[in-house]
Amino acid sequence: MALPPALPAAAAALVALAALLLVLICIIAHVTAKNMPTLHRHEEEKYFISAEGRKESLPSIHDPPTKELSVVVPSYNEEDRLPHMMDEALDYLEKRQKRDPSFTYEVIVVNDGSKDQTTKVAMKYCKKYGSDKVRVLSLVKNRGKGGAVRMGVFSSRGKKILMADADGATEFADIEKVEEGLKNLQPWPRSYFRTLLMYGFHFLVWFLCVKEIRDTQCGFKLLTREAALQTFSTLHIERWAFDVELLYIAQRLRIPIAEVAVNWTEIEGSKLVPFWSWLQMGRDLLFIRLRYMTGAWQLETRKYN
């Protein structure tokens, strides 16, 4: 059956319109690309308060490691959820150290400009366990989760660096599974609506940015010190989609990545606003791909001050 002459013309017009829209989106992504966030610390962020109340200088990611493990906990208004996470984490870390005295650790709570008593709550653990094991880094202003994690990573002393959410949704003992997954990477030395949105988000992540990881948003991520320096020095996004860019950078730099199953429990008090947060993250995913593709963003490692 012959098609009316108007149909091929309409199809061609739609293809041309789609191509024009894609070009326009690429231009917008390129033009609106912001420079990489400054890695400079405010003067107040160069120190931490010891258990004895003294101001002491923070180390740098460029220093040689002096701990086996650093745990970085980004915290924004987490006075209610932080104690559960810290109790579980420190109980596990202390028991592990008693089993293996050569195992050393530190927990860095990064207070991301909180308006509640997050710092006061975290300092209780610093006083209980000592500032060699628990440190509180208070940021002058809110940087976003990615920015807070980066500040903690760049102030860490560990050979391995673990990102852990303050909500305690992941069982801390599962770190041993994650460590095993990292070791095997050698030679490198929810409601129905929420679930539906997450599946859609995971598809976008897979389609646009990271193909090897099914759940990029899990707050439990373990990196070697070298990998942390390379990826976080290149990171542009400091808020919700930073995890995806972090993994995208690792993928582009050919840093091996492994995904390990851990026990996870949904904890009340999430800062995400389900629908609008996913829309924002979907936009960020598209722009991550386009900005690297068009050269607006480059894989450049910078020195941290």
mmCIF file of C-alpha atoms in Angstrom:
data_model
loop_
_atom_site.group_PDB
_atom_site.id
_atom_site.type_symbol
_atom_site.label_atom_id
_atom_site.label_comp_id
_atom_site.label_asym_id
_atom_site.label_seq_id
_atom_site.Cartn_x
_atom_site.Cartn_y
_atom_site.Cartn_z
ATOM 1 C CA MET A 1 0.000 0.000 0.000
ATOM 2 C CA ALA A 2 1.439 3.354 -1.007
ATOM 3 C CA LEU A 3 1.946 5.955 1.721
ATOM 4 C CA PRO A 4 0.615 9.470 1.257
ATOM 5 C CA PRO A 5 3.421 11.780 0.047
ATOM 6 C CA ALA A 6 3.048 13.923 3.168
ATOM 7 C CA LEU A 7 4.232 11.121 5.516
ATOM 8 C CA PRO A 8 7.881 10.864 4.328
ATOM 9 C CA ALA A 9 8.124 14.618 4.411
ATOM 10 C CA ALA A 10 6.747 14.706 7.964
ATOM 11 C CA ALA A 11 9.178 11.976 9.064
ATOM 12 C CA ALA A 12 12.093 13.889 7.560
ATOM 13 C CA ALA A 13 10.955 17.027 9.346
ATOM 14 C CA LEU A 14 10.819 15.172 12.667
ATOM 15 C CA VAL A 15 14.335 13.756 12.160
ATOM 16 C CA ALA A 16 15.643 17.218 11.315
ATOM 17 C CA LEU A 17 13.904 18.672 14.367
ATOM 18 C CA ALA A 18 15.374 15.958 16.626
ATOM 19 C CA ALA A 19 18.857 16.576 15.211
ATOM 20 C CA LEU A 20 18.462 20.317 15.730
ATOM 21 C CA LEU A 21 17.287 19.730 19.307
ATOM 22 C CA LEU A 22 20.298 17.486 20.005
ATOM 23 C CA VAL A 23 22.694 20.106 18.647
ATOM 24 C CA LEU A 24 20.947 22.763 20.750
ATOM 25 C CA ILE A 25 21.253 20.616 23.918
ATOM 26 C CA CYS A 26 24.950 20.039 23.192
ATOM 27 C CA ILE A 27 25.500 23.777 22.793
ATOM 28 C CA ILE A 28 23.616 24.512 26.036
ATOM 29 C CA ALA A 29 25.597 21.831 27.894
ATOM 30 C CA HIS A 30 28.884 23.249 26.590
ATOM 31 C CA VAL A 31 28.079 26.931 27.190
ATOM 32 C CA THR A 32 26.635 26.391 30.677
ATOM 33 C CA ALA A 33 29.491 24.148 31.831
ATOM 34 C CA LYS A 34 31.020 25.652 34.941
ATOM 35 C CA ASN A 35 34.693 25.530 35.755
ATOM 36 C CA MET A 36 35.822 22.868 38.175
ATOM 37 C CA PRO A 37 35.008 23.834 41.795
ATOM 38 C CA THR A 38 37.907 25.360 43.666
ATOM 39 C CA LEU A 39 39.940 22.910 45.696
ATOM 40 C CA HIS A 40 41.069 25.646 48.053
ATOM 41 C CA ARG A 41 40.211 25.250 51.737
ATOM 42 C CA HIS A 42 39.003 28.178 53.805
ATOM 43 C CA GLU A 43 41.377 28.985 56.626
ATOM 44 C CA GLU A 44 38.976 27.465 59.171
ATOM 45 C CA GLU A 45 38.870 24.239 57.142
ATOM 46 C CA LYS A 46 42.612 23.634 57.437
ATOM 47 C CA TYR A 47 42.243 22.542 61.054
ATOM 48 C CA PHE A 48 40.270 20.144 63.202
ATOM 49 C CA ILE A 49 39.540 20.377 66.917
ATOM 50 C CA SER A 50 41.262 17.651 68.903
ATOM 51 C CA ALA A 51 39.617 15.722 71.742
ATOM 52 C CA GLU A 52 41.462 18.063 74.113
ATOM 53 C CA GLY A 53 40.029 21.147 72.392
ATOM 54 C CA ARG A 54 43.206 22.167 70.507
ATOM 55 C CA LYS A 55 43.301 23.310 66.869
ATOM 56 C CA GLU A 56 45.463 20.924 64.844
ATOM 57 C CA SER A 57 46.402 21.010 61.158
ATOM 58 C CA LEU A 58 44.734 18.535 58.820
ATOM 59 C CA PRO A 59 46.895 16.242 56.676
ATOM 60 C CA SER A 60 46.800 16.165 52.874
ATOM 61 C CA ILE A 61 45.959 13.429 50.370
ATOM 62 C CA HIS A 62 49.436 14.086 48.950
ATOM 63 C CA ASP A 63 51.075 12.932 52.200
ATOM 64 C CA PRO A 64 52.118 9.270 52.555
ATOM 65 C CA PRO A 65 49.343 7.174 54.196
ATOM 66 C CA THR A 66 49.660 6.400 57.897
ATOM 67 C CA LYS A 67 46.408 4.422 58.420
ATOM 68 C CA GLU A 68 45.063 1.279 56.827
ATOM 69 C CA LEU A 69 41.562 2.701 56.414
ATOM 70 C CA SER A 70 39.934 6.130 56.360
ATOM 71 C CA VAL A 71 36.136 6.319 56.627
ATOM 72 C CA VAL A 72 34.678 9.576 55.272
ATOM 73 C CA VAL A 73 31.155 10.381 56.476
ATOM 74 C CA PRO A 74 29.488 13.388 54.748
ATOM 75 C CA SER A 75 26.924 14.833 57.151
ATOM 76 C CA TYR A 76 24.336 17.561 56.646
ATOM 77 C CA ASN A 77 21.827 18.009 59.497
ATOM 78 C CA GLU A 78 22.417 14.434 60.692
ATOM 79 C CA GLU A 79 22.224 14.852 64.482
ATOM 80 C CA ASP A 80 19.473 12.211 64.666
ATOM 81 C CA ARG A 81 20.802 9.556 62.268
ATOM 82 C CA LEU A 82 24.556 9.928 62.834
ATOM 83 C CA PRO A 83 24.736 8.212 66.273
ATOM 84 C CA HIS A 84 23.383 4.900 64.953
ATOM 85 C CA MET A 85 25.895 4.876 62.111
ATOM 86 C CA MET A 86 28.838 5.887 64.321
ATOM 87 C CA ASP A 87 27.981 3.353 67.039
ATOM 88 C CA GLU A 88 27.834 0.505 64.510
ATOM 89 C CA ALA A 89 30.953 1.623 62.604
ATOM 90 C CA LEU A 90 33.151 2.189 65.635
ATOM 91 C CA ASP A 91 32.002 -1.020 67.308
ATOM 92 C CA TYR A 92 33.065 -2.947 64.199
ATOM 93 C CA LEU A 93 36.353 -1.042 63.743
ATOM 94 C CA GLU A 94 37.365 -1.425 67.381
ATOM 95 C CA LYS A 95 36.636 -5.182 67.382
ATOM 96 C CA ARG A 96 38.569 -5.584 64.148
ATOM 97 C CA GLN A 97 41.553 -3.735 65.618
ATOM 98 C CA LYS A 98 41.511 -6.006 68.690
ATOM 99 C CA ARG A 99 41.553 -9.054 66.398
ATOM 100 C CA ASP A 100 44.311 -7.548 64.272
ATOM 101 C CA PRO A 101 46.454 -4.909 66.057
ATOM 102 C CA SER A 102 48.136 -4.015 62.737
ATOM 103 C CA PHE A 103 44.796 -2.699 61.448
ATOM 104 C CA THR A 104 44.577 1.079 61.970
ATOM 105 C CA TYR A 105 41.723 3.382 61.056
ATOM 106 C CA GLU A 106 40.236 6.847 61.255
ATOM 107 C CA VAL A 107 36.688 8.135 60.857
ATOM 108 C CA ILE A 108 36.323 11.640 59.405
ATOM 109 C CA VAL A 109 32.900 13.205 59.912
ATOM 110 C CA VAL A 110 32.526 16.101 57.469
ATOM 111 C CA ASN A 111 29.932 18.550 58.758
ATOM 112 C CA ASP A 112 28.677 20.102 55.521
ATOM 113 C CA GLY A 113 27.452 23.424 56.894
ATOM 114 C CA SER A 114 24.763 21.842 59.079
ATOM 115 C CA LYS A 115 22.256 24.002 60.907
ATOM 116 C CA ASP A 116 21.683 21.502 63.724
ATOM 117 C CA GLN A 117 23.937 19.845 66.322
ATOM 118 C CA THR A 118 25.810 17.525 63.920
ATOM 119 C CA THR A 119 29.230 18.809 65.024
ATOM 120 C CA LYS A 120 28.370 18.491 68.715
ATOM 121 C CA VAL A 121 27.155 14.912 68.214
ATOM 122 C CA ALA A 122 30.267 13.950 66.218
ATOM 123 C CA MET A 123 32.602 15.560 68.751
ATOM 124 C CA LYS A 124 31.266 13.234 71.458
ATOM 125 C CA TYR A 125 32.813 10.343 69.528
ATOM 126 C CA CYS A 126 36.029 12.279 69.065
ATOM 127 C CA LYS A 127 36.271 12.741 72.833
ATOM 128 C CA LYS A 128 35.372 9.106 73.511
ATOM 129 C CA TYR A 129 37.770 7.470 71.030
ATOM 130 C CA GLY A 130 40.386 10.205 70.628
ATOM 131 C CA SER A 131 41.100 12.504 67.691
ATOM 132 C CA ASP A 132 43.551 10.060 66.145
ATOM 133 C CA LYS A 133 40.579 7.782 65.442
ATOM 134 C CA VAL A 134 37.683 10.227 65.048
ATOM 135 C CA ARG A 135 38.006 13.676 63.511
ATOM 136 C CA VAL A 136 35.369 16.275 62.735
ATOM 137 C CA LEU A 137 35.899 18.550 59.756
ATOM 138 C CA SER A 138 33.444 21.459 59.733
ATOM 139 C CA LEU A 139 32.937 23.237 56.409
ATOM 140 C CA VAL A 140 32.345 26.984 56.390
ATOM 141 C CA LYS A 141 29.389 26.612 54.024
ATOM 142 C CA ASN A 142 27.393 23.796 52.476
ATOM 143 C CA ARG A 143 29.209 22.305 49.464
ATOM 144 C CA GLY A 144 26.919 19.398 48.711
ATOM 145 C CA LYS A 145 27.548 15.709 49.369
ATOM 146 C CA GLY A 146 30.208 15.392 46.684
ATOM 147 C CA GLY A 147 32.034 18.471 47.922
ATOM 148 C CA ALA A 148 31.912 17.228 51.504
ATOM 149 C CA VAL A 149 33.237 13.791 50.549
ATOM 150 C CA ARG A 150 36.037 15.376 48.548
ATOM 151 C CA MET A 151 37.087 17.547 51.519
ATOM 152 C CA GLY A 152 37.168 14.471 53.733
ATOM 153 C CA VAL A 153 39.081 12.402 51.168
ATOM 154 C CA PHE A 154 41.680 15.145 50.728
ATOM 155 C CA SER A 155 42.137 15.300 54.537
ATOM 156 C CA SER A 156 42.499 11.549 54.989
ATOM 157 C CA ARG A 157 45.445 9.366 56.013
ATOM 158 C CA GLY A 158 44.319 5.932 54.835
ATOM 159 C CA LYS A 159 45.770 3.555 52.265
ATOM 160 C CA LYS A 160 42.140 2.766 51.492
ATOM 161 C CA ILE A 161 39.356 5.332 51.704
ATOM 162 C CA LEU A 162 35.726 4.396 52.304
ATOM 163 C CA MET A 163 32.755 6.675 51.652
ATOM 164 C CA ALA A 164 29.945 5.863 54.096
ATOM 165 C CA ASP A 165 26.588 7.636 54.408
ATOM 166 C CA ALA A 166 25.616 9.056 57.788
ATOM 167 C CA ASP A 167 22.243 7.285 57.737
ATOM 168 C CA GLY A 168 23.804 3.884 58.430
ATOM 169 C CA ALA A 169 21.728 2.232 55.701
ATOM 170 C CA THR A 170 24.549 -0.183 54.823
ATOM 171 C CA GLU A 171 25.766 -2.734 57.369
ATOM 172 C CA PHE A 172 29.279 -1.644 58.228
ATOM 173 C CA ALA A 173 30.643 -5.171 58.554
ATOM 174 C CA ASP A 174 30.028 -5.540 54.813
ATOM 175 C CA ILE A 175 33.184 -3.505 54.282
ATOM 176 C CA GLU A 176 35.045 -6.823 54.280
ATOM 177 C CA LYS A 177 33.130 -7.864 51.157
ATOM 178 C CA VAL A 178 33.992 -4.539 49.523
ATOM 179 C CA GLU A 179 37.652 -4.889 50.519
ATOM 180 C CA GLU A 180 37.726 -8.356 48.963
ATOM 181 C CA GLY A 181 36.256 -6.906 45.781
ATOM 182 C CA LEU A 182 38.925 -4.194 45.756
ATOM 183 C CA LYS A 183 41.659 -6.761 46.376
ATOM 184 C CA ASN A 184 40.473 -8.787 43.387
ATOM 185 C CA LEU A 185 40.894 -5.755 41.131
ATOM 186 C CA GLN A 186 44.654 -6.288 40.963
ATOM 187 C CA PRO A 187 46.964 -5.412 39.223
ATOM 188 C CA TRP A 188 45.664 -1.963 40.217
ATOM 189 C CA PRO A 189 48.182 -1.472 43.468
ATOM 190 C CA ARG A 190 12.031 1.998 49.169
ATOM 191 C CA SER A 191 8.361 2.636 48.104
ATOM 192 C CA TYR A 192 7.013 1.394 44.721
ATOM 193 C CA PHE A 193 7.203 4.943 43.316
ATOM 194 C CA ARG A 194 10.737 5.398 44.589
ATOM 195 C CA THR A 195 11.720 1.967 43.203
ATOM 196 C CA LEU A 196 10.249 2.820 39.783
ATOM 197 C CA LEU A 197 12.186 6.085 39.711
ATOM 198 C CA MET A 198 15.384 4.300 40.748
ATOM 199 C CA TYR A 199 15.056 1.778 37.901
ATOM 200 C CA GLY A 200 14.588 4.660 35.473
ATOM 201 C CA PHE A 201 17.597 6.461 36.941
ATOM 202 C CA HIS A 202 19.753 3.311 36.745
ATOM 203 C CA PHE A 203 18.834 2.930 33.079
ATOM 204 C CA LEU A 204 19.903 6.512 32.369
ATOM 205 C CA VAL A 205 23.172 5.939 34.227
ATOM 206 C CA TRP A 206 23.804 2.804 32.177
ATOM 207 C CA PHE A 207 22.774 4.418 28.888
ATOM 208 C CA LEU A 208 24.657 7.703 29.305
ATOM 209 C CA CYS A 209 27.611 7.217 31.623
ATOM 210 C CA VAL A 210 28.532 4.032 33.503
ATOM 211 C CA LYS A 211 27.791 0.581 32.083
ATOM 212 C CA GLU A 212 29.566 -1.638 34.609
ATOM 213 C CA ILE A 213 27.745 -0.642 37.837
ATOM 214 C CA ARG A 214 24.059 -1.287 38.509
ATOM 215 C CA ASP A 215 23.720 0.852 41.659
ATOM 216 C CA THR A 216 25.920 3.943 41.451
ATOM 217 C CA GLN A 217 24.155 5.668 44.367
ATOM 218 C CA CYS A 218 25.098 3.248 47.120
ATOM 219 C CA GLY A 219 26.838 5.348 49.765
ATOM 220 C CA PHE A 220 29.408 2.608 50.454
ATOM 221 C CA LYS A 221 32.386 3.105 48.112
ATOM 222 C CA LEU A 222 35.960 1.989 48.772
ATOM 223 C CA LEU A 223 38.919 3.441 46.864
ATOM 224 C CA THR A 224 42.659 3.104 46.983
ATOM 225 C CA ARG A 225 44.462 6.307 47.965
ATOM 226 C CA GLU A 226 45.823 6.694 44.428
ATOM 227 C CA ALA A 227 42.413 6.202 42.813
ATOM 228 C CA ALA A 228 40.817 8.679 45.239
ATOM 229 C CA LEU A 229 43.412 11.330 44.386
ATOM 230 C CA GLN A 230 42.973 10.905 40.631
ATOM 231 C CA THR A 231 39.162 10.825 40.599
ATOM 232 C CA PHE A 232 38.344 13.479 43.189
ATOM 233 C CA SER A 233 40.933 15.874 41.709
ATOM 234 C CA THR A 234 38.989 15.783 38.430
ATOM 235 C CA LEU A 235 35.439 15.896 39.851
ATOM 236 C CA HIS A 236 33.185 18.767 38.687
ATOM 237 C CA ILE A 237 29.834 17.928 40.329
ATOM 238 C CA GLU A 238 29.577 18.406 44.080
ATOM 239 C CA ARG A 239 25.939 17.484 44.681
ATOM 240 C CA TRP A 240 23.690 14.450 44.120
ATOM 241 C CA ALA A 241 25.067 13.122 40.804
ATOM 242 C CA PHE A 242 28.703 13.292 41.908
ATOM 243 C CA ASP A 243 28.781 9.488 42.366
ATOM 244 C CA VAL A 244 28.056 8.992 38.673
ATOM 245 C CA GLU A 245 30.708 11.448 37.525
ATOM 246 C CA LEU A 246 33.187 9.849 39.936
ATOM 247 C CA LEU A 247 32.589 6.421 38.379
ATOM 248 C CA TYR A 248 32.556 7.906 34.861
ATOM 249 C CA ILE A 249 35.981 9.475 35.523
ATOM 250 C CA ALA A 250 37.303 6.157 36.868
ATOM 251 C CA GLN A 251 35.975 4.416 33.769
ATOM 252 C CA ARG A 252 37.602 6.997 31.454
ATOM 253 C CA LEU A 253 40.904 6.690 33.339
ATOM 254 C CA ARG A 254 40.669 2.892 33.042
ATOM 255 C CA ILE A 255 40.659 2.436 36.807
ATOM 256 C CA PRO A 256 39.184 -1.037 37.497
ATOM 257 C CA ILE A 257 35.755 -1.003 39.183
ATOM 258 C CA ALA A 258 33.943 -3.844 40.937
ATOM 259 C CA GLU A 259 30.432 -3.945 42.406
ATOM 260 C CA VAL A 260 29.858 -6.040 45.529
ATOM 261 C CA ALA A 261 26.491 -6.903 47.083
ATOM 262 C CA VAL A 262 25.993 -5.445 50.572
ATOM 263 C CA ASN A 263 23.097 -5.455 53.034
ATOM 264 C CA TRP A 264 21.111 -2.220 52.773
ATOM 265 C CA THR A 265 18.142 -0.911 54.755
ATOM 266 C CA GLU A 266 16.108 2.172 53.869
ATOM 267 C CA ILE A 267 16.422 4.710 56.677
ATOM 268 C CA GLU A 268 13.932 7.524 57.220
ATOM 269 C CA GLY A 269 15.169 11.097 56.881
ATOM 270 C CA SER A 270 16.539 11.166 53.319
ATOM 271 C CA LYS A 271 17.338 14.658 51.988
ATOM 272 C CA LEU A 272 16.115 13.667 48.518
ATOM 273 C CA VAL A 273 12.798 15.030 47.255
ATOM 274 C CA PRO A 274 11.872 11.974 45.162
ATOM 275 C CA PHE A 275 10.494 13.374 41.892
ATOM 276 C CA TRP A 276 12.378 16.650 41.549
ATOM 277 C CA SER A 277 15.668 15.204 42.781
ATOM 278 C CA TRP A 278 15.548 12.470 40.139
ATOM 279 C CA LEU A 279 14.720 15.017 37.437
ATOM 280 C CA GLN A 280 17.715 17.100 38.486
ATOM 281 C CA MET A 281 19.952 14.040 38.536
ATOM 282 C CA GLY A 282 18.680 12.964 35.101
ATOM 283 C CA ARG A 283 19.617 16.376 33.733
ATOM 284 C CA ASP A 284 23.040 16.117 35.394
ATOM 285 C CA LEU A 285 23.613 12.675 33.827
ATOM 286 C CA LEU A 286 22.922 13.996 30.344
ATOM 287 C CA PHE A 287 25.167 17.006 30.900
ATOM 288 C CA ILE A 288 28.005 14.877 32.329
ATOM 289 C CA ARG A 289 28.113 12.894 29.084
ATOM 290 C CA LEU A 290 27.707 15.897 26.787
ATOM 291 C CA ARG A 291 30.218 18.126 28.601
ATOM 292 C CA TYR A 292 32.957 15.525 28.439
ATOM 293 C CA MET A 293 31.978 14.624 24.869
ATOM 294 C CA THR A 294 32.128 18.250 23.658
ATOM 295 C CA GLY A 295 35.339 19.008 25.557
ATOM 296 C CA ALA A 296 33.767 21.499 27.964
ATOM 297 C CA TRP A 297 35.119 19.312 30.776
ATOM 298 C CA GLN A 298 38.536 17.674 30.672
ATOM 299 C CA LEU A 299 40.146 14.884 32.663
ATOM 300 C CA GLU A 300 42.708 17.027 34.444
ATOM 301 C CA THR A 301 44.308 16.258 37.807
ATOM 302 C CA ARG A 302 44.862 19.284 40.017
ATOM 303 C CA LYS A 303 46.964 19.931 43.079
ATOM 304 C CA TYR A 304 44.952 20.364 46.274
ATOM 305 C CA ASN A 305 45.901 23.074 48.750
#
